[in-house]
mmCIF file of C-alpha atoms in Angstrom:
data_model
loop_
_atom_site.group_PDB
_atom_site.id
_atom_site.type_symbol
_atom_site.label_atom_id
_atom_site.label_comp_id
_atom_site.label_asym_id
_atom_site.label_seq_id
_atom_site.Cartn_x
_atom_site.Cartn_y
_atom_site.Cartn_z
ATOM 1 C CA UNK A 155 2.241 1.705 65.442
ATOM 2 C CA UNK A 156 2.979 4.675 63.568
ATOM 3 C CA UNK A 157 0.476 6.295 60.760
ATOM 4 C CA UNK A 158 2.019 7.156 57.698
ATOM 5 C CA UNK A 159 0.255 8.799 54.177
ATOM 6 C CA UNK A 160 0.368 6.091 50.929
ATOM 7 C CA UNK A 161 0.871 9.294 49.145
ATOM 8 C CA UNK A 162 3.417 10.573 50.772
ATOM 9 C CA UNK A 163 5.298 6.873 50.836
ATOM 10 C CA UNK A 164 4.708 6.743 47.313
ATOM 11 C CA UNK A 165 6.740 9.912 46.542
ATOM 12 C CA UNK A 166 9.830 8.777 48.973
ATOM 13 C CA UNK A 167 10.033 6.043 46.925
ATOM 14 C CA UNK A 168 9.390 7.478 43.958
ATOM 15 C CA UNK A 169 12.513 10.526 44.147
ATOM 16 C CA UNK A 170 14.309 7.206 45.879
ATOM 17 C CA UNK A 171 14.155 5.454 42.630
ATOM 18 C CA UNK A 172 15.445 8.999 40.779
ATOM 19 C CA UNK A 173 18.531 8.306 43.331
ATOM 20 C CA UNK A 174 19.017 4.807 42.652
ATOM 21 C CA UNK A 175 18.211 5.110 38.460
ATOM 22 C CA UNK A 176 21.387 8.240 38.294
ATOM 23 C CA UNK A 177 23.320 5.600 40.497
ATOM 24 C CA UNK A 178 22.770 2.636 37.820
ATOM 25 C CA UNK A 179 23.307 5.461 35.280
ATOM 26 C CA UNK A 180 26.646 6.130 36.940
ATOM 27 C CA UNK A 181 27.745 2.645 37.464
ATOM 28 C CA UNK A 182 27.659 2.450 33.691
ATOM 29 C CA UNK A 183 29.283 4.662 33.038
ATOM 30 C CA UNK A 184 32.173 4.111 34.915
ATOM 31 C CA UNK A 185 32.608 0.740 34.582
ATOM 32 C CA UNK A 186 33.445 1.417 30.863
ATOM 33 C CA UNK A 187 35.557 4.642 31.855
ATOM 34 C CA UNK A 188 37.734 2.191 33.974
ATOM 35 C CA UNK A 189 37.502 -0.683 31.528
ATOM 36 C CA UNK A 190 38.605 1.888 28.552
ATOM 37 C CA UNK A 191 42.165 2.089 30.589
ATOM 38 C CA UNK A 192 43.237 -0.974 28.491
ATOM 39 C CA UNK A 193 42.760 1.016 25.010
ATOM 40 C CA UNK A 194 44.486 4.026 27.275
ATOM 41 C CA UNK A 195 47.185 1.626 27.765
ATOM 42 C CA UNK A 196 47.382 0.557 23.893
ATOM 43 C CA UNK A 197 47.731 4.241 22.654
ATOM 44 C CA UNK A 198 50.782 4.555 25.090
ATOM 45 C CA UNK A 199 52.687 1.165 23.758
ATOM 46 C CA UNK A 200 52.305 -0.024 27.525
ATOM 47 C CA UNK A 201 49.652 -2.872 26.280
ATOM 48 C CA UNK A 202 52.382 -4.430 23.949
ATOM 49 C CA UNK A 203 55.178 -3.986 27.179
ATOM 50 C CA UNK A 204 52.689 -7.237 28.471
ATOM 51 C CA UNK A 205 54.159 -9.518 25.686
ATOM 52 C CA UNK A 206 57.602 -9.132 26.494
ATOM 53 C CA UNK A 207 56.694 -9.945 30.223
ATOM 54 C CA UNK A 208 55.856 -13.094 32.287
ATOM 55 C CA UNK A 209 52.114 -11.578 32.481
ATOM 56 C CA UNK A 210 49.652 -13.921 30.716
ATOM 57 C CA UNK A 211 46.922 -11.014 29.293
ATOM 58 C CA UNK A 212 44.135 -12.565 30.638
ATOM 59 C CA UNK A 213 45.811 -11.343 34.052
ATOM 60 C CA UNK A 214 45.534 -8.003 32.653
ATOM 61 C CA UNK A 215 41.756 -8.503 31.517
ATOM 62 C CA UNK A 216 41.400 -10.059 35.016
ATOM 63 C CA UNK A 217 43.256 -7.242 37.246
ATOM 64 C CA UNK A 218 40.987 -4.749 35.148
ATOM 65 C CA UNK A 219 37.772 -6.387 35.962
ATOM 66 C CA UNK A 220 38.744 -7.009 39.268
ATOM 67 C CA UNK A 221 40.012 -3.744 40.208
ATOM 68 C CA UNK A 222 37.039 -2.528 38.309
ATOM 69 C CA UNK A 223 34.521 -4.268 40.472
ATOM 70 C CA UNK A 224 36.334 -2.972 43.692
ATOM 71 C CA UNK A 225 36.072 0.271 42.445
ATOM 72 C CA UNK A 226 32.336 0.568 41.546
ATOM 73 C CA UNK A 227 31.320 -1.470 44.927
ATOM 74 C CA UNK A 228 32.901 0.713 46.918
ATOM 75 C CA UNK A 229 31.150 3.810 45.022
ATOM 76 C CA UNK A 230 27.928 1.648 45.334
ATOM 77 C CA UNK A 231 28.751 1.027 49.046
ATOM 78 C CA UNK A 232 29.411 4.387 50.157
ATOM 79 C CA UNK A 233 25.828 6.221 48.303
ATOM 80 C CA UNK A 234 23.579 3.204 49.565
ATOM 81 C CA UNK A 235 24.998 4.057 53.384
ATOM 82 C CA UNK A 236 24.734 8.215 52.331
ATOM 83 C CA UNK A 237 21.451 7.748 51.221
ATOM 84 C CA UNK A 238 20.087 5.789 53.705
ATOM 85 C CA UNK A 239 22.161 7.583 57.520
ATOM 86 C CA UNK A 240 22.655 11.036 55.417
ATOM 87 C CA UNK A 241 19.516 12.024 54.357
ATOM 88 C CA UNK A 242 15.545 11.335 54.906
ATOM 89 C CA UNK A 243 14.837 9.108 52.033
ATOM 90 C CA UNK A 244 13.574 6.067 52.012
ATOM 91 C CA UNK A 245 13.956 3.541 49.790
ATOM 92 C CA UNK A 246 12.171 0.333 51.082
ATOM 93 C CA UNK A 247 14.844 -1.977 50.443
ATOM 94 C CA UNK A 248 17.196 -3.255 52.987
ATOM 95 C CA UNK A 249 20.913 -1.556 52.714
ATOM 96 C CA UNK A 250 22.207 -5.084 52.232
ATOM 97 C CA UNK A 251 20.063 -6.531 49.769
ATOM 98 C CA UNK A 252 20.344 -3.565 47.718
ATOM 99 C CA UNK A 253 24.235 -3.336 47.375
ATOM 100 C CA UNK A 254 23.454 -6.869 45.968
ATOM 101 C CA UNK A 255 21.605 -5.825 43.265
ATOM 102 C CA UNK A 256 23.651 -3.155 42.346
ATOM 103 C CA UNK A 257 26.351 -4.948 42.692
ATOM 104 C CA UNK A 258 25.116 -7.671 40.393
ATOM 105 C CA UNK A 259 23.875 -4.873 38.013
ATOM 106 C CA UNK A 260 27.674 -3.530 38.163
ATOM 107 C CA UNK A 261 29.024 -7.265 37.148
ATOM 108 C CA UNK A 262 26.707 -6.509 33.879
ATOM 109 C CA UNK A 263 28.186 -3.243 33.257
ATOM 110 C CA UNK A 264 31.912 -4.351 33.782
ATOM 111 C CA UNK A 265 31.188 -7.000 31.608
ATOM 112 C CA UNK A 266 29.933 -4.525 28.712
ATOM 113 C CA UNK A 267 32.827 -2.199 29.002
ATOM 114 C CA UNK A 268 35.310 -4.971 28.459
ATOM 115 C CA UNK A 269 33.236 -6.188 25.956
ATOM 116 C CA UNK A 270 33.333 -2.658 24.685
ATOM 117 C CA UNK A 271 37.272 -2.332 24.825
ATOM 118 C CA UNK A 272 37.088 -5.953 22.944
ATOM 119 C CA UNK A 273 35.505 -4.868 19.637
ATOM 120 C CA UNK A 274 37.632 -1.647 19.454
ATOM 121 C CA UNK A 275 41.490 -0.903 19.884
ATOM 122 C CA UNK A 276 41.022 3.273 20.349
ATOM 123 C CA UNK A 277 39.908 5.043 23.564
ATOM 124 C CA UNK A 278 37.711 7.519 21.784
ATOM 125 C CA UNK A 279 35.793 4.674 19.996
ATOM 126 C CA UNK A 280 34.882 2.947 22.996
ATOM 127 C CA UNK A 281 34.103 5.751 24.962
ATOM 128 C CA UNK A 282 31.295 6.936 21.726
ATOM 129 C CA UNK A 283 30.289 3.229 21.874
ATOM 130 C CA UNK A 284 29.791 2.892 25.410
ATOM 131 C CA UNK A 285 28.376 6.550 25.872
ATOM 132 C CA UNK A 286 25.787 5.767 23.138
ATOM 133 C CA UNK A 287 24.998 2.225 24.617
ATOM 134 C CA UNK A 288 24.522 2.732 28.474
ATOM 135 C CA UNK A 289 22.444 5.540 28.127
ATOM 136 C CA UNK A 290 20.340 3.531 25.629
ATOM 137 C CA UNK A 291 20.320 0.262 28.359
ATOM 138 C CA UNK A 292 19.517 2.798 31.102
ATOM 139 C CA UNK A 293 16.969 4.408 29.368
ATOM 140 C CA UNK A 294 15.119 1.575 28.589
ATOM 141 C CA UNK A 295 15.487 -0.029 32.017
ATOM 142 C CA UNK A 296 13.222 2.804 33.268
ATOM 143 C CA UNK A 297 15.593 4.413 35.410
ATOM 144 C CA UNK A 298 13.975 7.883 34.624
ATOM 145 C CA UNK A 299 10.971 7.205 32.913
ATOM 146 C CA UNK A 300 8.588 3.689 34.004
ATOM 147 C CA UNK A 301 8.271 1.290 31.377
ATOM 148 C CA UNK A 302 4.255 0.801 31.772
ATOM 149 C CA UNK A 303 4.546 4.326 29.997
ATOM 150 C CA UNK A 304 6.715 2.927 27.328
ATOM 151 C CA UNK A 305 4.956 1.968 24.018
ATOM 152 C CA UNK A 306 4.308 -1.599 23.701
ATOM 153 C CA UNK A 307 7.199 -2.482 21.194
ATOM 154 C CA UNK A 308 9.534 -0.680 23.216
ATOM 155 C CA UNK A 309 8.598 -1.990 26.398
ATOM 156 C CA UNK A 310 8.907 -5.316 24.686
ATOM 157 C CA UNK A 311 12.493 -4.357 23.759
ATOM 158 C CA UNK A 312 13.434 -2.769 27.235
ATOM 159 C CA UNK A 313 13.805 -6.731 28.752
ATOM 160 C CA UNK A 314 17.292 -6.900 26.995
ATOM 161 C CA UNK A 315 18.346 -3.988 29.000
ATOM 162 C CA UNK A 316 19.965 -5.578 32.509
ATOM 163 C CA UNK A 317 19.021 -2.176 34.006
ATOM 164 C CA UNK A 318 15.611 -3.133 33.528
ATOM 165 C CA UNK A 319 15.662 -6.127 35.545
ATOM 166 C CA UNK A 320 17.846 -4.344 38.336
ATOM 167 C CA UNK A 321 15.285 -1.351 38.656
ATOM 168 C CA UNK A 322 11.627 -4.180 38.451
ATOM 169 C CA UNK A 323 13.795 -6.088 41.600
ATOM 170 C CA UNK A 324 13.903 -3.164 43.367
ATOM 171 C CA UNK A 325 10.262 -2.758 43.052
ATOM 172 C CA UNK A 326 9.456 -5.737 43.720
ATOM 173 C CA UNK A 327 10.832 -5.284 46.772
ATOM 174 C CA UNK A 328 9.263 -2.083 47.536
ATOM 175 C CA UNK A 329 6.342 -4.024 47.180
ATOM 176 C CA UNK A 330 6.736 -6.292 49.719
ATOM 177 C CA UNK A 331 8.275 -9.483 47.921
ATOM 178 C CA UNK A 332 11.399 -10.782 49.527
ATOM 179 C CA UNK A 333 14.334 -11.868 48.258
ATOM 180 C CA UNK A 334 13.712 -15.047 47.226
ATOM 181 C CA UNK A 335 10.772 -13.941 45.269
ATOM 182 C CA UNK A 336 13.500 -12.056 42.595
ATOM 183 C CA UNK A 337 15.683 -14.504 42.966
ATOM 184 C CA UNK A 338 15.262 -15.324 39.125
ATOM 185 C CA UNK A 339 16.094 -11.882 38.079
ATOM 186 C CA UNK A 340 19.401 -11.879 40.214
ATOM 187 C CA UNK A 341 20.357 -15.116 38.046
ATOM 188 C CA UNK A 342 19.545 -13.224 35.207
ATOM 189 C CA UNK A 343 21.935 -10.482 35.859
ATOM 190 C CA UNK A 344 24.294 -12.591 37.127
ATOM 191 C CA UNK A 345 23.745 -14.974 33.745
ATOM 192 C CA UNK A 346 23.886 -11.682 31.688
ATOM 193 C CA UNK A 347 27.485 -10.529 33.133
ATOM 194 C CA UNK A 348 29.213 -14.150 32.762
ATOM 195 C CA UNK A 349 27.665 -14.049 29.254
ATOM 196 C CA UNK A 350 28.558 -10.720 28.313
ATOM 197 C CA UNK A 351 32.447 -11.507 29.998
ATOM 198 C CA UNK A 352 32.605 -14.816 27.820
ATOM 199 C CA UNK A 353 32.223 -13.423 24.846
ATOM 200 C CA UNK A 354 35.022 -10.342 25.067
ATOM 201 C CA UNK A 355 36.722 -12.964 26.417
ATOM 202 C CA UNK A 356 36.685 -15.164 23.279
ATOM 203 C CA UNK A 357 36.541 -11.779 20.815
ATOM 204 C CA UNK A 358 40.105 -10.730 22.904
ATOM 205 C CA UNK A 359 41.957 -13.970 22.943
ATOM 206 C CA UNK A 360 41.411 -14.053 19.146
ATOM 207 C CA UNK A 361 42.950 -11.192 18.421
ATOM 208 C CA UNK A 362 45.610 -11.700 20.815
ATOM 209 C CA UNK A 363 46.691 -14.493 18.860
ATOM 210 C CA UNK A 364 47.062 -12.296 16.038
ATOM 211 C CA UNK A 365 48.766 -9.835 17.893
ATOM 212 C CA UNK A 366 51.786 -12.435 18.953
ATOM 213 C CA UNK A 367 51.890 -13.506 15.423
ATOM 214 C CA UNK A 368 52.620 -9.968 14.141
ATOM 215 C CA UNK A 369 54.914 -9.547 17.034
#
C-alpha cells in the first residue's frame, strides 16, 4: 500500500498528456513529411520513371504507406519506452496499449498525408495544406488545450478531428476504463484511416489514368 496525493497524480498526468499531445502533434506531421516524398519524386521526373517499369503505382502508394507506418511506429515505439524507463512521468496507461492508440492515430495521419499528396501534384502545396490541416486536427483534439474549455460549437466540431478521439481514449484510460471500454473509439480511428486511404486511393487512380493517356 503506498499513499499517493490526487493532486499531485493529477499533474503527472496532466504534463503526461503535454508529452503525449506534442507526440500526436509530431506524428502528423511527419506522416505527411514522408508521404510528400511522392510529389518530391514528381518534381524530379522519378514518379513518371514508374510507367516505363514493371511497378504497378499502387506499389508505390503501398511501399510509401508502408514504409511510412514503419517509420512513425518506430518513433512512437522508442518515446512511449523513453518516457516511461527514462524519466519519472507517469502516464496511467499501459506501454502496450498505448503504442496501440498511437499507432492507430498514426494509420489516420498516414492516411491524410496521402490523401494530401492526392489532391496536389507540388511538394510546397502539400506541405501548406498539411501544415495548415494537422495543426487545425490537433488543435481541436485537445492536445494542448481540453475541449470542456472549448466553446460549445467548437467542441461540437472538434469530434471530426481523429486526434480527438485518440487523446478522450487515453483518458479514459487514465480513468480507470479498460480497453474494451474504448474499444469503439479504436474502430473509429481505425474506420477513419481506411476511409481517409480509400478515398486518395480512388482521387489517385483517376488521375493516373489520365496520366498514361497523356503518356
Amino acid at each position: 500500500m503506498e499513499k499517493t496525493s490526487l493532486n499531485d497524480l493529477y499533474t503527472e498526468y496532466n504534463n503526461s498528456n503535454i508529452f503525449v499531445g506534442f507526440l500526436i502533434l509530431f506524428i502528423f506531421f511527419n506522416s505527411s513529411a514522408i508521404a510528400n516524398v511522392i510529389n518530391i519524386d514528381r518534381e524530379r521526373n522519378i514518379y513518371s520513371r514508374i510507367f516505363l517499369s514493371p511497378a504497378k503505382v499502387w506499389m508505390y502508394y503501398l511501399s510509401n504507406v508502408l514504409c511510412n507506418l514503419v517509420i512513425v511506429a518506430f518513433q512512437i515505439l522508442a518515446a512511449i519506452l523513453s518516457m516511461e524507463y527514462f524519466t519519472n512521468t507517469s502516464i496511467g496507461v499501459e506501454p502496450g496499449v498505448l503504442f496501440l492508440i498511437l499507432f492507430l492515430t498514426a494509420m489516420v495521419a498516414v492516411s491524410l498525408g496521402t490523401f494530401y499528396v492526392s489532391i496536389t501534384e507540388e511538394a510546397d502545396a502539400a506541405s501548406m495544406i498539411s501544415n495548415f490541416a494537422n495543426l487545425l486536427i490537433v488543435i481541436l483534439g485537445g492536445c494542448f488545450i481540453q475541449v470542456e474549455l472549448f466553446p460549445k460549437l467548437i467542441n461540437a466540431i472538434s469530434y471530426i478531428s481523429p486526434a480527438r478521439w485518440a487523446m478522450g481514449s487515453i483518458l479514459d484510460l487514465q480513468q480507470g476504463l479498460t480497453l474494451g471500454d474504448i474499444a469503439g473509439k479504436a474502430v473509429l480511428l481505425g474506420g477513419m484511416a481506411a476511409l481517409i486511404l480509400a478515398i486518395s486511393v480512388i482521387i489517385t487512380s483517376k488521375r493516373e489514368k489520365k496520366f498514361r493517356s497523356l503518356s
